[in-house]
CSV table of C-alpha atoms in Angstrom, one decimal:
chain,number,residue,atom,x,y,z
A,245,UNK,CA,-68.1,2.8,-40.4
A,246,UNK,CA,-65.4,5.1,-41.3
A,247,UNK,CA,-66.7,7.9,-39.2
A,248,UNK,CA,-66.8,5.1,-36.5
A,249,UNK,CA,-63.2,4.4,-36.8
A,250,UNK,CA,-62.3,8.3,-37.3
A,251,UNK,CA,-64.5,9.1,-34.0
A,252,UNK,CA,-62.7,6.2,-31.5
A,253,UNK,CA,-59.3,7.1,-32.9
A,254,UNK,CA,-59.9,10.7,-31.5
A,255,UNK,CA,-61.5,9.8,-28.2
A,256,UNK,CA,-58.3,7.9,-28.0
A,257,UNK,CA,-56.0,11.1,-28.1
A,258,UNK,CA,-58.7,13.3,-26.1
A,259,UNK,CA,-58.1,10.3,-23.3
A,260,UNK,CA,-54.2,10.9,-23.8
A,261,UNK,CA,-55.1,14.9,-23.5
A,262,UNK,CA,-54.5,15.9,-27.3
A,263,UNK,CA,-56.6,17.1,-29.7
A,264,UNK,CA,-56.4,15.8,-33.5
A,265,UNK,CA,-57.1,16.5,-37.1
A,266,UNK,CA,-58.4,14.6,-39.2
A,267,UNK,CA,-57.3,14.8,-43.0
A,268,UNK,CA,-58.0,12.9,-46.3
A,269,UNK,CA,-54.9,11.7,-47.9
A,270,UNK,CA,-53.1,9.7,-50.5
A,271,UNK,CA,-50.1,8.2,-51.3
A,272,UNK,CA,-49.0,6.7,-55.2
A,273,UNK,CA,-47.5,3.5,-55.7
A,274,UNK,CA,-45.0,3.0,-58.1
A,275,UNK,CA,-42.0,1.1,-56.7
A,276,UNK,CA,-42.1,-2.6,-55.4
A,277,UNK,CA,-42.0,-1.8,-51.9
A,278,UNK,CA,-42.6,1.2,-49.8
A,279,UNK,CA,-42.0,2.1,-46.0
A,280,UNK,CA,-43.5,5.0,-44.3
A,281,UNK,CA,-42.5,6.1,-40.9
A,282,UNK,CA,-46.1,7.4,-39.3
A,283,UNK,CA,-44.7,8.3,-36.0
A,284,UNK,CA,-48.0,9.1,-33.8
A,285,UNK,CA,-50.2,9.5,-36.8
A,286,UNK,CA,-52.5,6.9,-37.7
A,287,UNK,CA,-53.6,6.0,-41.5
A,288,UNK,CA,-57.4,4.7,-42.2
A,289,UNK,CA,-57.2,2.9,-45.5
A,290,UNK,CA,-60.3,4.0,-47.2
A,291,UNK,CA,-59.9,3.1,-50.8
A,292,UNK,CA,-57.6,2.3,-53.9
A,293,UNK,CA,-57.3,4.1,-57.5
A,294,UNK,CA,-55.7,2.5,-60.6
A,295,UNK,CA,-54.7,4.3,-63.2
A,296,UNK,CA,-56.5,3.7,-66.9
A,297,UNK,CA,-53.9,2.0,-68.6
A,298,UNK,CA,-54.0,-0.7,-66.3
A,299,UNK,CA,-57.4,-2.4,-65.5
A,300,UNK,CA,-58.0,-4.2,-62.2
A,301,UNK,CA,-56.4,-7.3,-62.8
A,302,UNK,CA,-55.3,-9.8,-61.0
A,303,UNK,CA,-51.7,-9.7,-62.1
A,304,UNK,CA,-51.0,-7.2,-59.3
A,305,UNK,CA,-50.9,-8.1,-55.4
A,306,UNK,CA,-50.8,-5.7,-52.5
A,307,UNK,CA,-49.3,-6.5,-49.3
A,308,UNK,CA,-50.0,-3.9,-46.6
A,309,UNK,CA,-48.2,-4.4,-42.7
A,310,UNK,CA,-48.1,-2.4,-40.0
A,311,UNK,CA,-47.9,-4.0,-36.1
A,312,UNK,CA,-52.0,-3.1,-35.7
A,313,UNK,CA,-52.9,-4.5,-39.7
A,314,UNK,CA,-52.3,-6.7,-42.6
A,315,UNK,CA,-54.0,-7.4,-46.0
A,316,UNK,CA,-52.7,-9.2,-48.8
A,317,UNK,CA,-54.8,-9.2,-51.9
A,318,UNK,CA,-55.2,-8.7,-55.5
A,319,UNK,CA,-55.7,-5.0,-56.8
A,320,UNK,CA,-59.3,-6.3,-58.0
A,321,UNK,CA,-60.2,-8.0,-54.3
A,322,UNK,CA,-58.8,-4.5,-52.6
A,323,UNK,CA,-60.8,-2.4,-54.7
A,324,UNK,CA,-63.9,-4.5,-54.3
A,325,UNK,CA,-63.8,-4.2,-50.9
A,326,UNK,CA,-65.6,-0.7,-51.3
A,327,UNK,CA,-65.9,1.2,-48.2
A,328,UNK,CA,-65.4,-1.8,-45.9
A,329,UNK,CA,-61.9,-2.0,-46.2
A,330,UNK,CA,-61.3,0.7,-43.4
A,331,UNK,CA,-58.0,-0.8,-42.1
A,332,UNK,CA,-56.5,1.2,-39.1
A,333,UNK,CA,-52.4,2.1,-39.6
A,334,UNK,CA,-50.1,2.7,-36.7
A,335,UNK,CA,-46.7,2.9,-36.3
A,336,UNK,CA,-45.4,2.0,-39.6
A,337,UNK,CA,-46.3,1.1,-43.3
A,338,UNK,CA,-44.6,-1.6,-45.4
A,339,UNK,CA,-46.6,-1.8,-49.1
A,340,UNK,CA,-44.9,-4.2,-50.8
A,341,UNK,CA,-46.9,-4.6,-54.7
A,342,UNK,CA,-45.6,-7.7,-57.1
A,343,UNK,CA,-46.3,-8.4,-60.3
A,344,UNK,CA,-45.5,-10.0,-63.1
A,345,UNK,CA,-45.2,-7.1,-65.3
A,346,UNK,CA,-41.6,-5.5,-65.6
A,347,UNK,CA,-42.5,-2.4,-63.9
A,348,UNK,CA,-44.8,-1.9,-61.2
A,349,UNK,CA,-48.3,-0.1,-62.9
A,350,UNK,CA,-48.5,3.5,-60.4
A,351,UNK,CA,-51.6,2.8,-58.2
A,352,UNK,CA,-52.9,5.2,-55.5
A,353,UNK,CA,-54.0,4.1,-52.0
A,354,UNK,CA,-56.5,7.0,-50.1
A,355,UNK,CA,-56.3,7.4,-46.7
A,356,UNK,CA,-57.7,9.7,-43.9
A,357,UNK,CA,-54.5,10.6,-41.5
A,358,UNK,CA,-54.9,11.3,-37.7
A,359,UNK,CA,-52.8,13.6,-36.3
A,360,UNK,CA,-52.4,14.4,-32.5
A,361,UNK,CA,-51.8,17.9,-31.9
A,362,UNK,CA,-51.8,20.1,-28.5
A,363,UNK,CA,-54.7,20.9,-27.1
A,364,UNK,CA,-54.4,24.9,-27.2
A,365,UNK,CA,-56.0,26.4,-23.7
C-alpha cells in the first residue's frame, strides 16, 4: 500500500516533468502544537514511536491537518493502525498533541518525504 502511494505520488511529478526522491523520515514531538511548511514536498505518514517511559495510553491525542488529510486519535488508535495509516501530506502540517499530563510525553511520527527535483538531461 505504501509503495502504492510512493509510486502515484511520483507518476504525479513525472506528469508535471520532474523527477523525485523518495526518503524515509521523521519528525519528534514534544511541544503542544507543531507547523511545518512542506512547500512541494509531500509527507506519507507511515508510523508512530513512543518513547518507554510513556506507554500507549490513551491520555494522549494526536491531531494531524493538512488541506489533502486529517486524523484525530489516541496515541494507542494511531499506532494500531499498523501500516494502514498511510496518510498523504501536502502543503502544510499542523500536529497539535493534548494531554492531560503537564508536559507533552516526546513522541516520534515516521514518514517517507517526496521531493520534486529537476529532471537532469
Amino acid at each position: 500500500m505504501i509503495s502504492r502511494i510512493v509510486q502515484e505520488e511520483e507518476e504525479r511529478w513525472h506528469r508535471m516533468g520532474f523527477d523525485t526522491v523518495a526518503t524515509p523520515m521523521s519528525i519528534t514531538v514534544s511541544e503542544a502544537l507543531n507547523v511545518y511548511q512542506l512547500g512541494n514536498e509531500s509527507y506519507i505518514l507511515t508510523g508512530i514511536r513512543i518513547g518507554n517511559n510513556d506507554l500507549m495510553s490513551d491520555d494522549t491525542e494526536l491531531e494531524l491537518i493538512s488541506p489533502t488529510e486529517s486524523v484525530q486519535c489516541t496515541q494507542r488508535e494511531l499506532s494500531q493502525f499498523g501500516t494502514s495509516i498511510i496518510k498523504l501530506f501536502k502543503n502544510y502540517l499542523i500536529i497539535k498533541t493534548r494531554t492531560k499530563h503537564d508536559n507533552i510525553p516526546s513522541y516520534r511520527l515516521d514518514f517517507i518525504k517526496i521531493t520534486p527535483i529537476t529532471q537532469t538531461k
